[in-house]
N, CA, C and O atoms as a GROMACS GRO file, in nm:
protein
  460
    1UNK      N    1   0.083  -0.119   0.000
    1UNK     CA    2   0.000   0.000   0.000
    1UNK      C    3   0.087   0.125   0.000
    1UNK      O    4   0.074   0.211  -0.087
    2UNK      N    5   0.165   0.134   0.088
    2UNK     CA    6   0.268   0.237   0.032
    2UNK      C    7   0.346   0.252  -0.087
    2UNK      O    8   0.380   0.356  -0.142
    3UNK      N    9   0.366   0.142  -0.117
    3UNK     CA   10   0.405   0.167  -0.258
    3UNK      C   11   0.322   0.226  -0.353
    3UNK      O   12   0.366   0.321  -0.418
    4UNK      N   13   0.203   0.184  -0.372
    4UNK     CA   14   0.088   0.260  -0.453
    4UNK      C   15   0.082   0.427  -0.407
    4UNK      O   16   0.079   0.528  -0.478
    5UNK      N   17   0.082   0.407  -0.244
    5UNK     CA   18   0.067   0.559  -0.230
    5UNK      C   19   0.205   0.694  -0.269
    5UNK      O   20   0.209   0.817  -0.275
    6UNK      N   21   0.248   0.643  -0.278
    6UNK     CA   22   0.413   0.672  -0.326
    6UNK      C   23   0.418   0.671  -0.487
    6UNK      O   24   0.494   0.759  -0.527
    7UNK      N   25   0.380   0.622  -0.555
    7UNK     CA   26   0.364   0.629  -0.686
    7UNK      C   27   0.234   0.733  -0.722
    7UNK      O   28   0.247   0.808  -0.819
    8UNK      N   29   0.115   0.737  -0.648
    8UNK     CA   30   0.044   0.818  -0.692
    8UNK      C   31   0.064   0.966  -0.674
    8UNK      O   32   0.040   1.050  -0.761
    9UNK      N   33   0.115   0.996  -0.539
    9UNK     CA   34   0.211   1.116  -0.494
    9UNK      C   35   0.274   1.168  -0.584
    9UNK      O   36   0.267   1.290  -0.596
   10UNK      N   37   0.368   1.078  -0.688
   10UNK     CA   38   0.436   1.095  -0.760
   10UNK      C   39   0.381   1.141  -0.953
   10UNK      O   40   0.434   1.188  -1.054
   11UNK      N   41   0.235   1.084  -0.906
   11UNK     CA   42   0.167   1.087  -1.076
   11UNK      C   43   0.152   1.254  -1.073
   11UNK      O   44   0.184   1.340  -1.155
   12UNK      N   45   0.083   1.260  -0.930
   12UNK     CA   46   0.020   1.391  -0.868
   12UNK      C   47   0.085   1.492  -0.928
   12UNK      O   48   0.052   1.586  -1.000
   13UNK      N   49   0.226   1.433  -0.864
   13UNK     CA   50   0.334   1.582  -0.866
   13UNK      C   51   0.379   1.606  -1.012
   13UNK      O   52   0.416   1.721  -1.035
   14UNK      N   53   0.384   1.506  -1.130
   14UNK     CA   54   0.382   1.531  -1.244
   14UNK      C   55   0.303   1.609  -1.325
   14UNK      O   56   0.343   1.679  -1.418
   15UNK      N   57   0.187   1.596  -1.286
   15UNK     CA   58   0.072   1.622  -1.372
   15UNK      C   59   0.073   1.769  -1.296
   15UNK      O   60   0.029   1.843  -1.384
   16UNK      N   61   0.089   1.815  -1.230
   16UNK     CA   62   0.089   1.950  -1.147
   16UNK      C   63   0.208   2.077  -1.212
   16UNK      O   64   0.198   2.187  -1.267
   17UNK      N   65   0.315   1.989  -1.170
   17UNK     CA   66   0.400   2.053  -1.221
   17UNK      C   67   0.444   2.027  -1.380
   17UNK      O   68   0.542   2.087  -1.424
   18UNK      N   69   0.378   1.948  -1.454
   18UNK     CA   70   0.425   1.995  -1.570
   18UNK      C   71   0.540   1.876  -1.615
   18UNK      O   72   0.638   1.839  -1.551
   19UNK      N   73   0.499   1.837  -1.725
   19UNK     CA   74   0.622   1.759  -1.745
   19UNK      C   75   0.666   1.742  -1.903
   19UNK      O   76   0.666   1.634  -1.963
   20UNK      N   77   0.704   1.869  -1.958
   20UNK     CA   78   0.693   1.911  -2.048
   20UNK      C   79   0.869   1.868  -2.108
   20UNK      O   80   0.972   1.892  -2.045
   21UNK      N   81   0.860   1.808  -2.230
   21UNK     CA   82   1.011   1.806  -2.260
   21UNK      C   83   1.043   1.899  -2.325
   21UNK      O   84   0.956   1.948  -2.398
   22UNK      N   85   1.184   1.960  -2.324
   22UNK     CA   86   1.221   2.013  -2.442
   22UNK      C   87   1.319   1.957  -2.543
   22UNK      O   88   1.430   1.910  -2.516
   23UNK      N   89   1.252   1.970  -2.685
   23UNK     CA   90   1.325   1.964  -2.762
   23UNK      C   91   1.386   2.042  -2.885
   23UNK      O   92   1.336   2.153  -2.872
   24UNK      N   93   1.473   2.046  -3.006
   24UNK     CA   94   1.535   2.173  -3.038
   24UNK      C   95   1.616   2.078  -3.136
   24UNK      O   96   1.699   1.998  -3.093
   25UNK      N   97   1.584   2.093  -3.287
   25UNK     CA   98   1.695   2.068  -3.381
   25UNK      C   99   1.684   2.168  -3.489
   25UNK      O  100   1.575   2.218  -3.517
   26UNK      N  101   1.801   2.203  -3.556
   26UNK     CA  102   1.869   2.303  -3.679
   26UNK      C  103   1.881   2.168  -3.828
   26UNK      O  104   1.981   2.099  -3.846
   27UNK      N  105   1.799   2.163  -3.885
   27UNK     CA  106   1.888   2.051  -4.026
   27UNK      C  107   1.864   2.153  -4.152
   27UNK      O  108   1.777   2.234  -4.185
   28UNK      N  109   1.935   2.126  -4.182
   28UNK     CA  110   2.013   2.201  -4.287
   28UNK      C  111   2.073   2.123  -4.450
   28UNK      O  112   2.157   2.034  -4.456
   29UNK      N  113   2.009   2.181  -4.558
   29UNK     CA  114   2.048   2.101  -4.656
   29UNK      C  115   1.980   2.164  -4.784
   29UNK      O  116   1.874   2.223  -4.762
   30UNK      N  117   2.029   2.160  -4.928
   30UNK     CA  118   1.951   2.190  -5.030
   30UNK      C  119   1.926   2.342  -5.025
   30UNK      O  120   1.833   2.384  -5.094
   31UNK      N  121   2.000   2.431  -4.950
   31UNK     CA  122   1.991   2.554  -4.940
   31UNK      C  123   1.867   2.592  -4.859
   31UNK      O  124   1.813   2.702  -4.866
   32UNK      N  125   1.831   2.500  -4.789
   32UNK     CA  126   1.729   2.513  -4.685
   32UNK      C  127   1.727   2.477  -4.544
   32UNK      O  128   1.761   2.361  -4.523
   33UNK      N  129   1.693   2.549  -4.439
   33UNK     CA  130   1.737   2.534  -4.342
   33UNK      C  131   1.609   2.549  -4.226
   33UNK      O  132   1.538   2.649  -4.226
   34UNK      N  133   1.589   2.436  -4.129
   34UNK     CA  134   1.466   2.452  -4.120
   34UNK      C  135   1.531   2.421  -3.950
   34UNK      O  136   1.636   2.361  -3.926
   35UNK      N  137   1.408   2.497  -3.820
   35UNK     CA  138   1.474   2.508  -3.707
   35UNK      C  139   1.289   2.506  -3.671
   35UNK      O  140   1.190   2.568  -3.709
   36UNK      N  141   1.332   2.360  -3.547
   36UNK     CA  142   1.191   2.320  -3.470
   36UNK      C  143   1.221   2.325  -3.317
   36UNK      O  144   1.322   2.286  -3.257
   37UNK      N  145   1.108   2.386  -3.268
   37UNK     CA  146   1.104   2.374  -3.124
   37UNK      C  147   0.984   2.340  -3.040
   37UNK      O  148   0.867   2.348  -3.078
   38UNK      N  149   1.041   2.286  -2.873
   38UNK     CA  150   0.884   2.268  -2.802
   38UNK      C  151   0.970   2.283  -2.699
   38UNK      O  152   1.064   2.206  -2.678
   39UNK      N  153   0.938   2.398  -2.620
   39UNK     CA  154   0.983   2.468  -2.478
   39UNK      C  155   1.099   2.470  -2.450
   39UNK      O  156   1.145   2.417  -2.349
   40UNK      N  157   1.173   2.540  -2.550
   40UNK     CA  158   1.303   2.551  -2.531
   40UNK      C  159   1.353   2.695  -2.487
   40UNK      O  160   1.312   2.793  -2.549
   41UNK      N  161   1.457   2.714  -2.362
   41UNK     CA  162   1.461   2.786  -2.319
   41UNK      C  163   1.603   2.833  -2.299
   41UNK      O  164   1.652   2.842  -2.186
   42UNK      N  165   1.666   2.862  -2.404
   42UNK     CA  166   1.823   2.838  -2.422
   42UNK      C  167   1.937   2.729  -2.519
   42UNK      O  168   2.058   2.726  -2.539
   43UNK      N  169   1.833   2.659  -2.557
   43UNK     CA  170   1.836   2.543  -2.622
   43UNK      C  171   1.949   2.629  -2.782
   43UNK      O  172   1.950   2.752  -2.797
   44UNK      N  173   2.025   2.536  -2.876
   44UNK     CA  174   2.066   2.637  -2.952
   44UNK      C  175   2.122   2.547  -3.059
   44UNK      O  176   2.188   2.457  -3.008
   45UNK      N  177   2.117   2.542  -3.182
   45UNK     CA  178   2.208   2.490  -3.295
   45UNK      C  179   2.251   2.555  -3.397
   45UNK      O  180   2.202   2.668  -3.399
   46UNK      N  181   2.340   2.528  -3.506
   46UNK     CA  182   2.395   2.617  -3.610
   46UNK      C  183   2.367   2.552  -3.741
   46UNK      O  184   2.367   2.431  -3.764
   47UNK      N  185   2.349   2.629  -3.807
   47UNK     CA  186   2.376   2.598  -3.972
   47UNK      C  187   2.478   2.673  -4.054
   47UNK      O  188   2.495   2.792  -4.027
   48UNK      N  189   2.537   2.626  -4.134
   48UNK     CA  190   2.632   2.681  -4.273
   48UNK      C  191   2.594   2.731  -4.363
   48UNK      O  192   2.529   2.650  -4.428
   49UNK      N  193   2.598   2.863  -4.427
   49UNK     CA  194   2.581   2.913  -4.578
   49UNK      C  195   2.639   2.867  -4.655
   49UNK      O  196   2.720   2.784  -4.612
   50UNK      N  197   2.636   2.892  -4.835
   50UNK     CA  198   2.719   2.830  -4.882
   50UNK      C  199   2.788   2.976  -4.888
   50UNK      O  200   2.768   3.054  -4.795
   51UNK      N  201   2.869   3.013  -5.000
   51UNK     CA  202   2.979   3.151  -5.025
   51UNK      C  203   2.914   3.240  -5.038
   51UNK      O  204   2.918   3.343  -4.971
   52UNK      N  205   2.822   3.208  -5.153
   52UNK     CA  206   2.727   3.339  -5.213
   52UNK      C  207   2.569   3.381  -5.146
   52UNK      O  208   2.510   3.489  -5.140
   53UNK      N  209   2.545   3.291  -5.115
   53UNK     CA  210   2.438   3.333  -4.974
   53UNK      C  211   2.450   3.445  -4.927
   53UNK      O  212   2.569   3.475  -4.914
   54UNK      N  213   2.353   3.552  -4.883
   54UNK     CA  214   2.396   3.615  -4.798
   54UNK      C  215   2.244   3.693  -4.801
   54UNK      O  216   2.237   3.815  -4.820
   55UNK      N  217   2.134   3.616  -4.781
   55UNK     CA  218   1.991   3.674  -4.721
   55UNK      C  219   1.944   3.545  -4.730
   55UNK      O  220   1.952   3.467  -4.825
   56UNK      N  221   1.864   3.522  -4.561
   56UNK     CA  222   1.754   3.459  -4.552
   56UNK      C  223   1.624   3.489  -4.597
   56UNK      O  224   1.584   3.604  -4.580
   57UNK      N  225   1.564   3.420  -4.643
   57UNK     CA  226   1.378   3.489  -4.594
   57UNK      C  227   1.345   3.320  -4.634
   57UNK      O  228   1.413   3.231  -4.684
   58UNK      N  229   1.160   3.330  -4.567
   58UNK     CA  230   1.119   3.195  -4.500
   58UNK      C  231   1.026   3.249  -4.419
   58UNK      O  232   1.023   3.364  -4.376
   59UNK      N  233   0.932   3.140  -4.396
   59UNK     CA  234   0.830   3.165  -4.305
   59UNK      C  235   0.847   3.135  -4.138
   59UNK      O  236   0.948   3.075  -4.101
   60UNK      N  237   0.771   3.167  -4.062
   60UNK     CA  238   0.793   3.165  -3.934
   60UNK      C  239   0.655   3.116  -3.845
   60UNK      O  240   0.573   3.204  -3.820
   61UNK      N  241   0.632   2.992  -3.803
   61UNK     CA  242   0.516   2.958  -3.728
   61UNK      C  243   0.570   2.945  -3.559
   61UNK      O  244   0.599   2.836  -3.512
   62UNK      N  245   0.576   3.058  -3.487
   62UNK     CA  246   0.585   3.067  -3.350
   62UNK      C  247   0.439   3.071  -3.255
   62UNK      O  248   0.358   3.165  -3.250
   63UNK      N  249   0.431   2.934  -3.180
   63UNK     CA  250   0.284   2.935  -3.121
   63UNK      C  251   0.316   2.966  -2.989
   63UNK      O  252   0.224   2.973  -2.907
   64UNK      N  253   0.469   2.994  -2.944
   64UNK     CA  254   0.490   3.076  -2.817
   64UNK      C  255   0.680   3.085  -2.817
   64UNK      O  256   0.762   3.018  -2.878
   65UNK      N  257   0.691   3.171  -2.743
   65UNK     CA  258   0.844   3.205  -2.714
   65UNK      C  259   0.906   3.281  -2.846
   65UNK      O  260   0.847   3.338  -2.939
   66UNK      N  261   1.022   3.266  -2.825
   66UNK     CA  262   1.075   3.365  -2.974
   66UNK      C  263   1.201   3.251  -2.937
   66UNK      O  264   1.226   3.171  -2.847
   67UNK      N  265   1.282   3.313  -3.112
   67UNK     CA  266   1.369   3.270  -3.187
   67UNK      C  267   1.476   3.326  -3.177
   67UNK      O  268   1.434   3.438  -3.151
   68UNK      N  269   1.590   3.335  -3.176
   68UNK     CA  270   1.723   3.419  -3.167
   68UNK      C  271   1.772   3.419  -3.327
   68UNK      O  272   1.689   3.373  -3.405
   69UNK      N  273   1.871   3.456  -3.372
   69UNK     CA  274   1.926   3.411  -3.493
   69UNK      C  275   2.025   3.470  -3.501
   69UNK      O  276   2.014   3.565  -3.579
   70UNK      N  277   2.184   3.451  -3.427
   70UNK     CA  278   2.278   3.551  -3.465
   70UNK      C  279   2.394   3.485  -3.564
   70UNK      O  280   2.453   3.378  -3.557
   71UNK      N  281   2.402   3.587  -3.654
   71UNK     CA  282   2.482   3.582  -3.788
   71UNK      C  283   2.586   3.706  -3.800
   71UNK      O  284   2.554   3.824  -3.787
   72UNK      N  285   2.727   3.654  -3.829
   72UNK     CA  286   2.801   3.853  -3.875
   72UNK      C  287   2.808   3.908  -3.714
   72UNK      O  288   2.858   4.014  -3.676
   73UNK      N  289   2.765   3.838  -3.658
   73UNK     CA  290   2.754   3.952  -3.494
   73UNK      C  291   2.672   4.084  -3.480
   73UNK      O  292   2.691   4.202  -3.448
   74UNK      N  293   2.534   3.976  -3.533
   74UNK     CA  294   2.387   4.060  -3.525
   74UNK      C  295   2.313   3.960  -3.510
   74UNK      O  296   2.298   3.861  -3.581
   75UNK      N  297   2.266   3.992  -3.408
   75UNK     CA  298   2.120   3.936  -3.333
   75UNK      C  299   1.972   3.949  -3.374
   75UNK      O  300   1.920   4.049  -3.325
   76UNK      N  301   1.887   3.873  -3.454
   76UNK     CA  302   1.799   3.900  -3.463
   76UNK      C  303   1.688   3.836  -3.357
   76UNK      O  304   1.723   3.741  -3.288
   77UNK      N  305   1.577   3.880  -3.348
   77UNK     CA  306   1.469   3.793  -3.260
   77UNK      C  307   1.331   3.802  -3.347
   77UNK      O  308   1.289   3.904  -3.402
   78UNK      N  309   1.260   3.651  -3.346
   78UNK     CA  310   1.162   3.671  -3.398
   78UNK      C  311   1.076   3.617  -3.281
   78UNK      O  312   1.114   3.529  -3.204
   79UNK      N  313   0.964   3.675  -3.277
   79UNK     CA  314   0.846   3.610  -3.163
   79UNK      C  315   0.711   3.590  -3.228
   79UNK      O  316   0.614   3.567  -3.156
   80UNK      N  317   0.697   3.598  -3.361
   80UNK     CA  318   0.558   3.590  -3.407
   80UNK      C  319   0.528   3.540  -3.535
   80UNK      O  320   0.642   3.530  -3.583
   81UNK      N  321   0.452   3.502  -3.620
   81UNK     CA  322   0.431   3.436  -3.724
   81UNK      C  323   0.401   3.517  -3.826
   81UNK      O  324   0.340   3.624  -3.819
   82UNK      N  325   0.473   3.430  -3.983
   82UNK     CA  326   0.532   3.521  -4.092
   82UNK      C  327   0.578   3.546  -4.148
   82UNK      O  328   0.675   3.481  -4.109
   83UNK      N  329   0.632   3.618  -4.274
   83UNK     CA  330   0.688   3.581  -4.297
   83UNK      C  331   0.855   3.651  -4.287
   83UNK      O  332   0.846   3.761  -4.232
   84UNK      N  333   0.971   3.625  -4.316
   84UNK     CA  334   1.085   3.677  -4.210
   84UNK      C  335   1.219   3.704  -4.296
   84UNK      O  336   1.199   3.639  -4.399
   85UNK      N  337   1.323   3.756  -4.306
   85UNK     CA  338   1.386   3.756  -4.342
   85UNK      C  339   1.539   3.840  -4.286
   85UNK      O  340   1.538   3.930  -4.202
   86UNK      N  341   1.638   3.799  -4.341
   86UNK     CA  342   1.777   3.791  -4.239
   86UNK      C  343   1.886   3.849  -4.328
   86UNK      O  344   1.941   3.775  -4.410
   87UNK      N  345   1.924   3.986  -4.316
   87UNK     CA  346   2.012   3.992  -4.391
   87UNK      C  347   2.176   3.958  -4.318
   87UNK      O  348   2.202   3.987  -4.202
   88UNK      N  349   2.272   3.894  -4.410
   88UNK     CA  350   2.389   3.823  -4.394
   88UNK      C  351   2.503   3.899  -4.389
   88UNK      O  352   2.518   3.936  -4.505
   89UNK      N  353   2.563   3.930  -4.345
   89UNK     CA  354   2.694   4.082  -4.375
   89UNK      C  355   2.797   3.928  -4.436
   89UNK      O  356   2.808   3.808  -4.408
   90UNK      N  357   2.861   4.042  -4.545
   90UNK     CA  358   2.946   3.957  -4.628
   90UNK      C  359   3.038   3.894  -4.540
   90UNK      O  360   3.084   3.951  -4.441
   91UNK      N  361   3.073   3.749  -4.581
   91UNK     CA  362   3.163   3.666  -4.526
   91UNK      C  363   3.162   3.600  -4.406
   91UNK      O  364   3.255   3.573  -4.329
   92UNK      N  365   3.033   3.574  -4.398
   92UNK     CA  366   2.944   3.527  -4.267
   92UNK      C  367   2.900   3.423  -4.315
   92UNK      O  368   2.843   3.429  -4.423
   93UNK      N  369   2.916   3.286  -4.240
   93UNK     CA  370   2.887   3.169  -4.262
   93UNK      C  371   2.843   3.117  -4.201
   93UNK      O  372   2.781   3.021  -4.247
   94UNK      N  373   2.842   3.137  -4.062
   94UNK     CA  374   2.751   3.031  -3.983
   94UNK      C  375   2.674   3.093  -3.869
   94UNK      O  376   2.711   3.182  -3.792
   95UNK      N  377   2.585   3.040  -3.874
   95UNK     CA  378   2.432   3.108  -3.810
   95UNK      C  379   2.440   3.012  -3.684
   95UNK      O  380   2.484   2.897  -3.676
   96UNK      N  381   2.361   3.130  -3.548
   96UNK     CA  382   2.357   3.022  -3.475
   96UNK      C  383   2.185   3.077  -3.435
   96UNK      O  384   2.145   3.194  -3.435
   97UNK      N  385   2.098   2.941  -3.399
   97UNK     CA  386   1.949   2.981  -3.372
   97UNK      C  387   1.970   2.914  -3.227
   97UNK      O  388   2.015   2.804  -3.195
   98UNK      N  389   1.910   3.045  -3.133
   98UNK     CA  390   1.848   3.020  -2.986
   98UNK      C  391   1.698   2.981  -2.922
   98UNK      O  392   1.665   3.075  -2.850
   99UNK      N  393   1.615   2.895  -2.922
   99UNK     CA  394   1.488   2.942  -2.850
   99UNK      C  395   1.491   2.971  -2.736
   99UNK      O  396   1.569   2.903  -2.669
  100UNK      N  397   1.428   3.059  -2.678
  100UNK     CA  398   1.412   3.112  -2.566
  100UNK      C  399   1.237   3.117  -2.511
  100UNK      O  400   1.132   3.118  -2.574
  101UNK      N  401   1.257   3.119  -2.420
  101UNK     CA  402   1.086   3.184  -2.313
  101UNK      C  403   0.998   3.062  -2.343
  101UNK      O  404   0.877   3.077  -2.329
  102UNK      N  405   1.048   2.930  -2.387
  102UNK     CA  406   0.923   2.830  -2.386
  102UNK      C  407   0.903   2.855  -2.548
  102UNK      O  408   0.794   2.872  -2.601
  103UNK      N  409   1.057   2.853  -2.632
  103UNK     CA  410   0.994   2.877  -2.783
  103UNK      C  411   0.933   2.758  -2.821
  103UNK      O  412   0.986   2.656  -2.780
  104UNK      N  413   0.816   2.746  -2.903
  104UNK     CA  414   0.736   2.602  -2.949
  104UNK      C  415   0.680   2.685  -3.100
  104UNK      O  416   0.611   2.785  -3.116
  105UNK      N  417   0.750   2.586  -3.204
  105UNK     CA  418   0.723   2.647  -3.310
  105UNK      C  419   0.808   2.580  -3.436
  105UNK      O  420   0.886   2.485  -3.431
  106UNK      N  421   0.769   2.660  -3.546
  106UNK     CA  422   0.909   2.592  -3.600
  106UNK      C  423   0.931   2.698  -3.728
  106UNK      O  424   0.818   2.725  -3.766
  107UNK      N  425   1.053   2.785  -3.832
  107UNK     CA  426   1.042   2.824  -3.884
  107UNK      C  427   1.157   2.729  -3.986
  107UNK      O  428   1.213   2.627  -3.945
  108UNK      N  429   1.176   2.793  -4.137
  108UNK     CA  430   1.193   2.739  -4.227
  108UNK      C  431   1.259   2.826  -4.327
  108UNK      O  432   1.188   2.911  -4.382
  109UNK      N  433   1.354   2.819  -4.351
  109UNK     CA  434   1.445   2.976  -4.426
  109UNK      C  435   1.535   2.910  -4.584
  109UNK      O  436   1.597   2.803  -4.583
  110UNK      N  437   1.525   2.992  -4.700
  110UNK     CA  438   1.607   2.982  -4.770
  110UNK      C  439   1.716   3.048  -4.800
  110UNK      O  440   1.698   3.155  -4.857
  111UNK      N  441   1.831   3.015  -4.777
  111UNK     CA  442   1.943   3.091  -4.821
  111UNK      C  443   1.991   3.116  -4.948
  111UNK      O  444   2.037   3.020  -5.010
  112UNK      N  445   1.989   3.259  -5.016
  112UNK     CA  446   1.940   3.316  -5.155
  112UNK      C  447   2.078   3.434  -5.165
  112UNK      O  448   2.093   3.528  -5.088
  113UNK      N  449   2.153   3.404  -5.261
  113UNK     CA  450   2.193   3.545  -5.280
  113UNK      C  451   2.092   3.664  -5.259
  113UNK      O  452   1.973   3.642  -5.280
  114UNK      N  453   2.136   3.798  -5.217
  114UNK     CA  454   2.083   3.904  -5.217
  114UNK      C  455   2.083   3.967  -5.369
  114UNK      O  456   2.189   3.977  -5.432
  115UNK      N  457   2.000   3.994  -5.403
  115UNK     CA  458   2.016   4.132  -5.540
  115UNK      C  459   2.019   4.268  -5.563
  115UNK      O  460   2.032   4.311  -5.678
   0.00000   0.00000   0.00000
């Protein structure tokens, strides 16, 4: 009987507090680069441009938290849904994406020469 009561204590305290995972991946390929989240709060991965790259744009489905995106040593933040875009300062290659505040979402970017 204690054992049962000890396990239910324990369902209790789950279901109360939340037992939410986080998860957080960057894949990257085909000049497309796509970044998913569910309550990530610091969580962070990178992708590669190729040479001539040097603007994102792509859509953005954020159903909470925001996005980081620093490139060149500029910070962007996105928190809302849309569509988005990133300009690249020449000779900048690798991007790094943060979620923050419980980001749950996922956006989706092509890397395009600028014109």
């Amino acid at each position: 009987m204690k054992n049962f009561l000890s396990v239910l204590i324990l369902i209790a305290a789950l279901i109360v507090g939340g037992c939410d995972v986080e998860s957080f991946s960057v894949n990257a390929g085909d000049g497309e680069i796509r970044v998913e989240g569910k309550n990530c709060n610091g969580s962070n991965g990178t992708a590669a441009l190729d040479e001539n790259d040097n603007l994102l744009f792509g859509e953005a489905k954020i159903d909470s938290g925001k996005l980081e995106i620093k490139v060149g040593g500029k910070t962007h933040t996105f928190d809302k849904s849309g569509e988005i875009s990133v300009d690249v300062p020449v000779g900048s290659r690798e991007i790094v994406f943060t979620g923050l505040d419980n980001f749950t979402g996922e956006i989706t970017l092509k890397s395009v020469p600028k014109i």
